[in-house]
Structures are given as structure tokens and as C-alpha cells.
């Protein structure tokens, strides 16, 4: 449901600003502020959803998540001003379906490791579960952008009729309400119940209040084997947010992508992630390990940003000599291929990092940890859009500029990712030293 609106927002903002002569930097800055506001709201809600998973279980938390989503889309479907568009993001404080799905996968695997062999098996099973959960989740991400762009493009639904930028939001309301019913009917609290049984046998009582649970989450984050990985997650989130904010603006403003073209590119990338998660992640983790997967993901993600800059620069030069008002199908295919590389790299990185962090805590702590991780990632997305649009604004001031402005984005992301590769190598070396000294388990 969320994916229906992803390729539409840049066009919706331009429509609400309602001036074709408005400088693109104004649209860019508004788009950046909207994404930063959305991430700030998500930051507030992520730890809360993580606590709810531990307190009321997966089923009821999932229902609450989809109810909040339905409210958000209902406001969006009737938003006729920028104020209303910003207001539609407020209910998304609880819009964390992916967090709930991750918690279900993480809490259903592992927790009974008694040796290095069991630990390795548990790590592989958890990576497989997280990857396949992502595959199921990205089926919607595959269909959503293409469908949302199709519905919004003039003439696609009814010949000669102007495109409707709100049609996808109305569909999303219905889809979210259906998801509420599915959650209540088919999801169980088995994972939460098993955690409760394990807590009752534990000598240390679980936190009783939200304040104490929040304090517990902070103490988890500050553990010496977790905070470096969480810091890497924050920084990778900033780089990812810079890239994902800048690219749609470049494509829609400089290269004349329409909503359906923007949506189909997003859908192709999501489909590749779904396929990779289903069949590719588990063999790679089993063969090379999660540390290798994270480092390779960072390198390929940085390189893919540079390749995108090369493609965009060449396309902008060609567009300057052309009178076409819509991007060519070849350009759409080329950028879709680059987006696939970037998406697969990001997925490999995220899955490996989540596998490592969830393997570093007990099963009953994983809900709180995942809520904390999503909150930290949302904090990164507060800074990312503002940085991305600031870099673009510094690079050009209008539509009649070549694709060189994306180079600043690409090089920024490349330097961040390569720097993090070095950080992960240093962390792994320190972890191995600590393992040898303590003779214990280090995730």
C-alpha cells in the first residue's frame, strides 16, 4: 500500500505547490522536508512498536500498524494542501509493518544455541528467514510503484482523462483495512507467548513499564558488541536516504520521467530483491558468512551510485539535443538495471547487519532491538533527505542543467560506503581478538 505512493510524491508536491514556474529547488526542498518529517515521526514510533511487540504480541501490534496506515492514506487521499500532506504522515508513527515482520522472523529462529555449530546453524536459519520474509514483503513493493505510477499517469485508466494522483491512496486505504482483518484472523502470538514462558523461567524479571523498557533498549544499544553495528546502520541509512531522495528528483526534473516510468523502475528493483531474498541470501551466508556479505554489499552499492551518475550524465547530454518530452524506453531500462544492483546490494547489507545484531541478543530482546534499529534508521532518514536536496541545490538551480549534478550525490555515497567497509573490517578484527581472549561467543 505504501509503495503505491512512492513514485507519486514528487509530482504531488509539484501539483500542490501549483506553479509550473516554481523553481525546482523549492520542490526539492519541500520533498526533502516531507521525507525528513516522515522519518522524524517514524523515529518516535519505532521504539514504541518494538515495545508493543513484547507487551501485546505480534497479532495485535500488526492490526494497530495497519489501522494507522489506513488513517494515513485516508488523510492523504483528501490532501489538497501541503499542510494536509504533512499531516498525513503523523499516523505513520505506528506504520511499521516491516518491523513486525522482521520480529516474527527473528523470534522464530534461534535462541537455543549451545555451541559454535549450533550458532552457525542458527545464524544461517535466521538470515534465511529474514531474507524470505523480505521476499514476501517486497512482492507488494514490486507491484506497488508500477501500479501507483500507472494509475497516476494521464490516459492510462480512462483514455483522455487526466491522471489522478490520489487514486493510489484510496486503494491503499482499502488494502490496509484488509490487512487489519488478515492480521487478526491469521497471525498468532506464538512467538510472544514462547518469549513470555522463557521470561517466567528466567531469574531476572522483564521490564514492567514503557520507561523501563526504553531504558532497557538504550542499555542494549550501548553494549560493546552492538553499538558499532548500530552506528554502521545509521550511516548506511543516511547514504541510502541521500540516494533515494535525489534520484527521483533528477529523473522527474532533468530526464522527463513520468510517474509510470518512475514506478516501473522501482518495481523492477523490488522484484530483484524479492528473488534474491528467496534463493540467493542463504547460500551466500552459508558459504561466505554475514561479514563478507555486508562488505560486498557496501562496495557494490557505492559503485552502483557511480554507474547511475554515468548513465544520467550521458542521458542528460543526449536530452539536450532532443525535443522528446518523455524519457526513452532504453534509458528507463538502463537506469532500472543500475537500480537493481543498488537494491540487491542494499538488501544484502541490511540482511547481514540485522542477522548479526539479532544474533547478539537473546530471543526475548529481539523485539526491543528491532524497534530500536528502526528508530535509529529513521533518525538517519531525517538527515538524509535534507542532505540530498542540499547537495542537489548546490549542484544546480534549474531544470536546464546536465546530469553532472548527480555526481556529487554518487561520490558522497561512494565515499561513505567505502569508509564503512573499512570500519566493518576493523570491527571484525577487534571481535576476533575479543573472542580469543574471552573464549566465548562473539556475533
Short mmCIF file of C-alpha atoms in Angstrom, two decimals:
data_model
loop_
_atom_site.label_atom_id
_atom_site.label_comp_id
_atom_site.label_asym_id
_atom_site.label_seq_id
_atom_site.Cartn_x
_atom_site.Cartn_y
_atom_site.Cartn_z
CA UNK A 1 0.00 0.00 0.00
CA UNK A 2 2.78 2.41 0.92
CA UNK A 3 4.53 1.64 -2.37
CA UNK A 4 1.55 2.92 -4.39
CA UNK A 5 2.53 6.47 -3.44
CA UNK A 6 6.33 6.24 -3.68
CA UNK A 7 6.69 7.33 -7.33
CA UNK A 8 3.88 9.89 -6.98
CA UNK A 9 5.13 12.17 -4.21
CA UNK A 10 7.45 14.38 -6.31
CA UNK A 11 4.60 15.00 -8.77
CA UNK A 12 2.05 15.52 -5.99
CA UNK A 13 4.24 18.13 -4.32
CA UNK A 14 4.67 19.95 -7.63
CA UNK A 15 0.89 19.86 -8.10
CA UNK A 16 0.18 21.20 -4.61
CA UNK A 17 2.71 23.97 -4.98
CA UNK A 18 0.62 24.65 -8.11
CA UNK A 19 3.01 26.74 -10.13
CA UNK A 20 4.79 25.47 -13.20
CA UNK A 21 7.26 28.34 -12.87
CA UNK A 22 8.22 27.36 -9.32
CA UNK A 23 11.98 26.79 -9.11
CA UNK A 24 12.89 23.13 -8.86
CA UNK A 25 14.93 23.84 -5.75
CA UNK A 26 11.66 24.77 -3.98
CA UNK A 27 10.11 21.46 -4.98
CA UNK A 28 13.30 19.67 -3.99
CA UNK A 29 13.48 21.32 -0.60
CA UNK A 30 9.80 20.60 0.08
CA UNK A 31 10.28 16.96 -0.93
CA UNK A 32 13.28 16.74 1.38
CA UNK A 33 11.41 18.32 4.29
CA UNK A 34 8.46 15.97 3.79
CA UNK A 35 10.71 12.91 3.87
CA UNK A 36 12.58 14.24 6.90
CA UNK A 37 9.29 14.89 8.70
CA UNK A 38 8.11 11.37 7.86
CA UNK A 39 11.34 9.93 9.25
CA UNK A 40 11.08 12.02 12.42
CA UNK A 41 7.59 10.64 13.03
CA UNK A 42 8.87 7.12 12.36
CA UNK A 43 11.71 7.67 14.81
CA UNK A 44 9.22 8.38 17.56
CA UNK A 45 7.08 5.36 16.72
CA UNK A 46 9.72 2.68 16.08
CA UNK A 47 10.72 2.04 19.72
CA UNK A 48 7.05 2.15 20.71
CA UNK A 49 6.14 -0.57 18.21
CA UNK A 50 9.09 -2.65 19.41
CA UNK A 51 7.77 -2.40 22.98
CA UNK A 52 4.24 -3.23 21.85
CA UNK A 53 5.54 -6.40 20.23
CA UNK A 54 6.80 -7.53 23.63
CA UNK A 55 3.75 -6.36 25.58
CA UNK A 56 0.70 -7.20 23.43
CA UNK A 57 2.15 -9.62 20.87
CA UNK A 58 2.56 -9.74 17.13
CA UNK A 59 -1.11 -10.09 16.14
CA UNK A 60 -2.49 -7.03 17.93
CA UNK A 61 0.56 -4.94 17.08
CA UNK A 62 0.15 -5.80 13.41
CA UNK A 63 -3.51 -4.79 13.50
CA UNK A 64 -2.61 -1.44 15.10
CA UNK A 65 0.09 -0.87 12.48
CA UNK A 66 -2.32 -1.34 9.58
CA UNK A 67 -5.05 0.76 11.22
CA UNK A 68 -2.61 3.65 11.50
CA UNK A 69 -1.65 3.10 7.86
CA UNK A 70 -5.30 3.27 6.77
CA UNK A 71 -5.72 6.58 8.63
CA UNK A 72 -2.60 8.00 6.99
CA UNK A 73 -3.78 7.07 3.50
CA UNK A 74 -7.27 8.42 4.19
CA UNK A 75 -5.80 11.84 5.04
CA UNK A 76 -3.52 11.65 2.01
CA UNK A 77 -6.41 10.79 -0.31
CA UNK A 78 -8.07 14.06 0.70
CA UNK A 79 -4.96 16.25 0.96
CA UNK A 80 -5.44 19.45 -1.05
CA UNK A 81 -2.61 21.43 0.57
CA UNK A 82 0.94 20.91 1.75
CA UNK A 83 -0.29 21.16 5.35
CA UNK A 84 -2.63 18.21 4.80
CA UNK A 85 0.12 16.29 3.04
CA UNK A 86 2.39 16.74 6.05
CA UNK A 87 -0.49 15.83 8.38
CA UNK A 88 -0.94 12.53 6.54
CA UNK A 89 2.48 11.48 7.84
CA UNK A 90 1.54 11.81 11.53
CA UNK A 91 -0.31 8.45 11.83
CA UNK A 92 2.74 6.74 10.32
CA UNK A 93 4.29 6.80 13.79
CA UNK A 94 2.87 3.27 14.10
CA UNK A 95 3.31 2.33 10.43
CA UNK A 96 5.97 -0.35 10.94
CA UNK A 97 4.70 -3.49 9.22
CA UNK A 98 8.22 -4.39 8.16
CA UNK A 99 9.40 -4.22 11.78
CA UNK A 100 6.59 -6.59 12.82
CA UNK A 101 7.54 -8.99 10.03
CA UNK A 102 11.22 -8.84 10.99
CA UNK A 103 10.36 -9.53 14.63
CA UNK A 104 8.30 -12.56 13.62
CA UNK A 105 11.16 -13.97 11.56
CA UNK A 106 13.89 -13.20 14.12
CA UNK A 107 11.96 -14.52 17.13
CA UNK A 108 11.05 -17.73 15.33
CA UNK A 109 14.68 -18.75 14.74
CA UNK A 110 17.49 -19.41 17.17
CA UNK A 111 17.73 -18.84 20.87
CA UNK A 112 18.86 -22.31 21.92
CA UNK A 113 22.48 -22.30 20.67
CA UNK A 114 24.81 -24.47 22.74
CA UNK A 115 27.98 -24.38 20.69
CA UNK A 116 29.67 -22.88 17.64
CA UNK A 117 27.99 -25.39 15.32
CA UNK A 118 24.55 -24.53 16.68
CA UNK A 119 25.40 -20.85 16.50
CA UNK A 120 26.41 -21.10 12.83
CA UNK A 121 23.25 -23.07 12.01
CA UNK A 122 21.10 -20.55 13.85
CA UNK A 123 22.77 -17.65 12.03
CA UNK A 124 22.11 -19.26 8.66
CA UNK A 125 18.47 -20.05 9.56
CA UNK A 126 17.90 -16.51 10.82
CA UNK A 127 19.43 -14.99 7.67
CA UNK A 128 17.27 -17.30 5.54
CA UNK A 129 14.12 -16.37 7.49
CA UNK A 130 14.84 -12.64 7.33
CA UNK A 131 15.61 -12.85 3.61
CA UNK A 132 12.46 -14.82 2.78
CA UNK A 133 10.37 -12.51 4.93
CA UNK A 134 11.78 -9.62 2.90
CA UNK A 135 10.90 -11.53 -0.27
CA UNK A 136 7.28 -11.80 0.80
CA UNK A 137 7.21 -8.16 1.86
CA UNK A 138 8.74 -6.91 -1.39
CA UNK A 139 6.08 -8.57 -3.51
CA UNK A 140 3.99 -5.53 -2.62
CA UNK A 141 6.98 -3.29 -3.27
CA UNK A 142 7.24 -4.84 -6.72
CA UNK A 143 3.62 -4.29 -7.72
CA UNK A 144 3.02 -1.05 -5.81
CA UNK A 145 5.24 1.52 -7.58
CA UNK A 146 4.35 0.29 -11.07
CA UNK A 147 0.64 0.23 -10.25
CA UNK A 148 0.76 3.60 -8.50
CA UNK A 149 2.60 5.21 -11.41
CA UNK A 150 0.19 3.62 -13.90
CA UNK A 151 -2.87 4.90 -12.03
CA UNK A 152 -1.46 8.42 -11.83
CA UNK A 153 -0.36 8.76 -15.46
CA UNK A 154 -2.91 10.58 -17.67
CA UNK A 155 -4.86 8.38 -20.05
CA UNK A 156 -3.86 5.02 -18.57
CA UNK A 157 -7.08 4.27 -16.70
CA UNK A 158 -9.53 6.16 -18.92
CA UNK A 159 -8.38 7.40 -22.32
CA UNK A 160 -8.22 11.17 -22.46
CA UNK A 161 -8.82 11.60 -18.73
CA UNK A 162 -6.27 13.42 -16.59
CA UNK A 163 -4.20 11.27 -14.24
CA UNK A 164 -5.34 11.06 -10.61
CA UNK A 165 -2.51 11.47 -8.10
CA UNK A 166 -4.82 10.40 -5.25
CA UNK A 167 -6.19 7.17 -6.73
CA UNK A 168 -3.39 5.06 -5.26
CA UNK A 169 -4.01 6.47 -1.77
CA UNK A 170 -7.69 5.47 -1.93
CA UNK A 171 -6.70 1.95 -2.93
CA UNK A 172 -4.19 1.90 -0.06
CA UNK A 173 -6.94 2.65 2.48
CA UNK A 174 -8.83 -0.45 1.39
CA UNK A 175 -5.68 -2.57 1.31
CA UNK A 176 -4.70 -1.51 4.83
CA UNK A 177 -8.12 -2.35 6.24
CA UNK A 178 -7.97 -5.77 4.60
CA UNK A 179 -4.55 -6.25 6.23
CA UNK A 180 -6.08 -5.47 9.64
CA UNK A 181 -8.60 -8.28 9.17
CA UNK A 182 -5.90 -10.70 7.94
CA UNK A 183 -3.70 -9.86 10.95
CA UNK A 184 -6.50 -10.55 13.42
CA UNK A 185 -7.60 -13.77 11.73
CA UNK A 186 -4.34 -15.44 10.77
CA UNK A 187 -1.45 -14.12 12.85
CA UNK A 188 -0.75 -15.82 16.16
CA UNK A 189 1.12 -14.70 19.25
CA UNK A 190 3.06 -17.95 19.47
CA UNK A 191 6.39 -16.14 19.32
CA UNK A 192 5.37 -13.70 22.03
CA UNK A 193 3.93 -16.47 24.18
CA UNK A 194 7.10 -18.53 23.97
CA UNK A 195 9.08 -15.48 24.99
CA UNK A 196 6.78 -14.99 27.96
CA UNK A 197 7.32 -18.59 29.04
CA UNK A 198 11.06 -18.14 28.76
CA UNK A 199 10.94 -14.95 30.82
CA UNK A 200 8.94 -16.65 33.55
CA UNK A 201 11.69 -19.24 33.94
CA UNK A 202 14.39 -16.58 33.98
CA UNK A 203 15.58 -15.28 37.32
CA UNK A 204 15.62 -11.65 36.13
CA UNK A 205 12.19 -10.04 35.69
CA UNK A 206 11.29 -8.26 32.46
CA UNK A 207 10.71 -4.51 32.47
CA UNK A 208 7.27 -3.55 33.76
CA UNK A 209 6.79 -0.10 32.26
CA UNK A 210 7.44 1.62 28.95
CA UNK A 211 10.04 3.82 30.66
CA UNK A 212 11.95 0.81 31.96
CA UNK A 213 11.64 -0.89 28.59
CA UNK A 214 13.04 2.22 26.91
CA UNK A 215 15.92 2.23 29.38
CA UNK A 216 16.48 -1.45 28.59
CA UNK A 217 16.59 -0.67 24.86
CA UNK A 218 19.20 2.02 25.46
CA UNK A 219 21.30 -0.38 27.54
CA UNK A 220 21.09 -2.94 24.73
CA UNK A 221 22.24 -0.37 22.18
CA UNK A 222 25.27 0.60 24.28
CA UNK A 223 26.64 -2.94 24.52
CA UNK A 224 30.16 -3.14 23.15
CA UNK A 225 29.24 -5.82 20.60
CA UNK A 226 26.23 -3.88 19.29
CA UNK A 227 26.87 -0.15 19.16
CA UNK A 228 29.45 -0.34 16.30
CA UNK A 229 26.99 -2.28 14.14
CA UNK A 230 24.14 0.09 15.01
CA UNK A 231 26.35 3.06 14.11
CA UNK A 232 27.09 1.44 10.75
CA UNK A 233 23.34 1.02 10.23
CA UNK A 234 22.74 4.71 10.93
CA UNK A 235 25.42 5.87 8.49
CA UNK A 236 24.31 3.43 5.77
CA UNK A 237 20.78 4.74 6.29
CA UNK A 238 21.96 8.30 5.67
CA UNK A 239 23.70 7.29 2.43
CA UNK A 240 20.69 5.28 1.28
CA UNK A 241 18.34 8.16 2.05
CA UNK A 242 20.52 10.66 0.18
CA UNK A 243 20.46 8.41 -2.90
CA UNK A 244 16.74 7.56 -2.76
CA UNK A 245 15.76 11.21 -2.28
CA UNK A 246 17.92 12.63 -5.06
CA UNK A 247 17.34 10.04 -7.80
CA UNK A 248 13.54 10.51 -8.29
CA UNK A 249 14.02 14.29 -8.38
CA UNK A 250 16.76 14.03 -11.01
CA UNK A 251 14.74 11.61 -13.13
CA UNK A 252 11.49 13.57 -13.00
CA UNK A 253 13.02 17.04 -13.45
CA UNK A 254 16.04 16.53 -15.70
CA UNK A 255 15.22 13.40 -17.68
CA UNK A 256 11.44 13.81 -18.09
CA UNK A 257 10.38 10.55 -16.40
CA UNK A 258 6.62 10.33 -15.95
CA UNK A 259 5.03 8.59 -12.92
CA UNK A 260 4.63 5.25 -14.68
CA UNK A 261 8.28 5.19 -15.79
CA UNK A 262 9.46 6.10 -12.30
CA UNK A 263 7.19 3.44 -10.83
CA UNK A 264 8.27 0.63 -13.16
CA UNK A 265 11.91 1.23 -12.28
CA UNK A 266 11.14 0.94 -8.57
CA UNK A 267 9.10 -2.20 -9.16
CA UNK A 268 11.86 -3.93 -11.12
CA UNK A 269 14.32 -3.21 -8.33
CA UNK A 270 11.89 -4.55 -5.72
CA UNK A 271 11.27 -7.72 -7.73
CA UNK A 272 15.00 -8.37 -7.91
CA UNK A 273 15.22 -8.03 -4.12
CA UNK A 274 12.35 -10.48 -3.70
CA UNK A 275 14.01 -13.06 -5.94
CA UNK A 276 17.42 -12.57 -4.35
CA UNK A 277 15.99 -12.91 -0.84
CA UNK A 278 14.20 -16.12 -1.78
CA UNK A 279 17.10 -18.00 -3.31
CA UNK A 280 20.32 -16.02 -3.06
CA UNK A 281 20.98 -14.85 0.50
CA UNK A 282 21.03 -18.18 2.32
CA UNK A 283 23.66 -19.86 0.08
CA UNK A 284 25.88 -16.78 0.25
CA UNK A 285 25.67 -16.61 4.04
CA UNK A 286 26.32 -20.35 4.36
CA UNK A 287 29.34 -20.16 2.05
CA UNK A 288 30.96 -16.82 2.87
CA UNK A 289 29.35 -15.58 6.11
CA UNK A 290 27.43 -12.44 7.03
CA UNK A 291 30.60 -10.34 7.47
CA UNK A 292 31.61 -10.91 3.85
CA UNK A 293 28.07 -10.20 2.62
CA UNK A 294 27.96 -6.84 4.41
CA UNK A 295 31.28 -5.67 2.99
CA UNK A 296 30.47 -6.76 -0.57
CA UNK A 297 27.06 -5.09 -0.30
CA UNK A 298 28.68 -1.79 0.65
CA UNK A 299 31.19 -1.91 -2.21
CA UNK A 300 28.61 -2.76 -4.88
CA UNK A 301 26.17 -0.17 -3.54
CA UNK A 302 28.76 2.59 -3.78
CA UNK A 303 29.84 1.53 -7.26
CA UNK A 304 26.22 1.39 -8.46
CA UNK A 305 25.75 5.06 -7.48
CA UNK A 306 28.72 5.99 -9.68
CA UNK A 307 27.34 3.93 -12.58
CA UNK A 308 23.99 5.72 -12.17
CA UNK A 309 25.79 9.07 -12.40
CA UNK A 310 27.49 7.97 -15.64
CA UNK A 311 24.17 6.89 -17.18
CA UNK A 312 22.39 10.07 -16.05
CA UNK A 313 25.15 12.33 -17.39
CA UNK A 314 25.10 10.64 -20.79
CA UNK A 315 21.29 10.74 -20.93
CA UNK A 316 21.16 14.43 -19.96
CA UNK A 317 23.64 15.27 -22.72
CA UNK A 318 21.50 13.38 -25.24
CA UNK A 319 18.32 15.00 -23.94
CA UNK A 320 19.79 18.46 -24.51
CA UNK A 321 19.91 17.64 -28.22
CA UNK A 322 16.43 16.11 -28.34
CA UNK A 323 12.91 17.54 -28.35
CA UNK A 324 11.34 14.49 -26.65
CA UNK A 325 9.13 15.27 -23.66
CA UNK A 326 9.25 11.74 -22.18
CA UNK A 327 12.29 9.64 -21.29
CA UNK A 328 13.21 6.90 -23.79
CA UNK A 329 12.50 3.27 -23.01
CA UNK A 330 16.22 2.46 -23.33
CA UNK A 331 17.07 4.99 -20.62
CA UNK A 332 14.37 3.50 -18.38
CA UNK A 333 15.88 0.04 -18.88
CA UNK A 334 19.44 1.24 -18.23
CA UNK A 335 18.54 3.00 -15.00
CA UNK A 336 16.36 0.09 -13.92
CA UNK A 337 19.38 -2.21 -14.31
CA UNK A 338 21.51 0.11 -12.17
CA UNK A 339 18.71 0.34 -9.60
CA UNK A 340 18.65 -3.46 -9.42
CA UNK A 341 22.36 -3.54 -8.50
CA UNK A 342 21.84 -0.84 -5.87
CA UNK A 343 18.76 -2.56 -4.41
CA UNK A 344 20.41 -6.00 -4.24
CA UNK A 345 23.48 -4.51 -2.57
CA UNK A 346 21.36 -2.64 -0.03
CA UNK A 347 19.35 -5.78 0.71
CA UNK A 348 22.48 -7.89 1.22
CA UNK A 349 23.89 -5.24 3.54
CA UNK A 350 20.70 -4.82 5.57
CA UNK A 351 20.08 -8.56 5.93
CA UNK A 352 23.63 -9.28 7.06
CA UNK A 353 23.65 -6.46 9.61
CA UNK A 354 20.26 -7.46 11.04
CA UNK A 355 21.38 -11.09 11.22
CA UNK A 356 24.43 -10.05 13.22
CA UNK A 357 22.63 -7.70 15.60
CA UNK A 358 19.73 -10.06 16.36
CA UNK A 359 22.24 -12.84 16.92
CA UNK A 360 23.94 -10.74 19.60
CA UNK A 361 20.91 -10.61 21.94
CA UNK A 362 18.53 -13.11 23.50
CA UNK A 363 15.33 -14.07 21.71
CA UNK A 364 13.16 -12.09 24.12
CA UNK A 365 15.24 -8.94 23.49
CA UNK A 366 14.89 -9.05 19.71
CA UNK A 367 11.58 -7.19 19.52
CA UNK A 368 13.01 -4.27 21.50
CA UNK A 369 16.24 -4.36 19.47
CA UNK A 370 14.43 -4.30 16.13
CA UNK A 371 12.26 -1.41 17.29
CA UNK A 372 15.41 0.44 18.32
CA UNK A 373 17.08 -0.32 14.98
CA UNK A 374 14.14 1.00 13.01
CA UNK A 375 14.12 4.12 15.18
CA UNK A 376 17.83 4.71 14.56
CA UNK A 377 17.36 4.10 10.83
CA UNK A 378 14.51 6.61 10.84
CA UNK A 379 16.83 9.14 12.51
CA UNK A 380 19.24 8.61 9.63
CA UNK A 381 16.41 9.27 7.17
CA UNK A 382 15.74 12.60 8.87
CA UNK A 383 19.19 13.82 7.91
CA UNK A 384 19.42 12.05 4.54
CA UNK A 385 16.69 13.87 2.55
CA UNK A 386 17.84 17.28 3.74
CA UNK A 387 21.44 16.46 2.83
CA UNK A 388 20.41 15.04 -0.54
CA UNK A 389 18.36 18.05 -1.56
CA UNK A 390 21.03 20.43 -0.24
CA UNK A 391 23.66 18.71 -2.39
CA UNK A 392 21.36 18.92 -5.42
CA UNK A 393 20.54 22.58 -4.76
CA UNK A 394 24.23 23.37 -4.54
CA UNK A 395 24.79 21.50 -7.79
CA UNK A 396 22.19 23.23 -9.94
CA UNK A 397 19.47 25.84 -9.74
CA UNK A 398 17.11 24.92 -12.52
CA UNK A 399 15.91 22.28 -14.95
CA UNK A 400 18.25 23.19 -17.83
CA UNK A 401 21.36 21.69 -16.29
CA UNK A 402 23.05 18.46 -17.34
CA UNK A 403 23.23 15.29 -15.27
CA UNK A 404 26.51 16.30 -13.67
CA UNK A 405 24.67 17.36 -10.53
CA UNK A 406 24.11 13.71 -9.61
CA UNK A 407 27.86 13.17 -9.43
CA UNK A 408 28.02 14.95 -6.10
CA UNK A 409 25.38 12.53 -4.79
CA UNK A 410 27.13 9.48 -6.22
CA UNK A 411 30.57 10.39 -4.89
CA UNK A 412 29.18 11.21 -1.45
CA UNK A 413 27.50 7.79 -1.24
CA UNK A 414 30.62 6.05 -2.60
CA UNK A 415 32.93 7.61 0.00
CA UNK A 416 30.50 6.79 2.82
CA UNK A 417 30.16 3.16 1.74
CA UNK A 418 33.90 2.59 1.24
CA UNK A 419 34.58 4.18 4.62
CA UNK A 420 32.12 1.80 6.24
CA UNK A 421 33.81 -1.20 4.61
CA UNK A 422 37.00 -0.23 6.41
CA UNK A 423 35.04 0.23 9.67
CA UNK A 424 33.50 -3.24 9.40
CA UNK A 425 36.92 -4.76 8.75
CA UNK A 426 38.28 -3.08 11.87
CA UNK A 427 35.24 -4.18 13.91
CA UNK A 428 35.62 -7.78 12.74
CA UNK A 429 39.32 -7.80 13.68
CA UNK A 430 38.54 -6.48 17.18
CA UNK A 431 35.72 -9.01 17.58
CA UNK A 432 38.03 -11.88 16.70
CA UNK A 433 40.61 -10.66 19.21
CA UNK A 434 37.90 -10.42 21.87
CA UNK A 435 36.69 -13.95 21.01
CA UNK A 436 40.19 -15.34 21.51
CA UNK A 437 40.67 -13.52 24.80
CA UNK A 438 37.30 -14.46 26.28
CA UNK A 439 36.96 -17.86 24.65
CA UNK A 440 33.26 -17.07 24.24
CA UNK A 441 30.72 -16.31 21.58
CA UNK A 442 31.01 -13.04 19.67
CA UNK A 443 28.43 -12.35 16.98
#
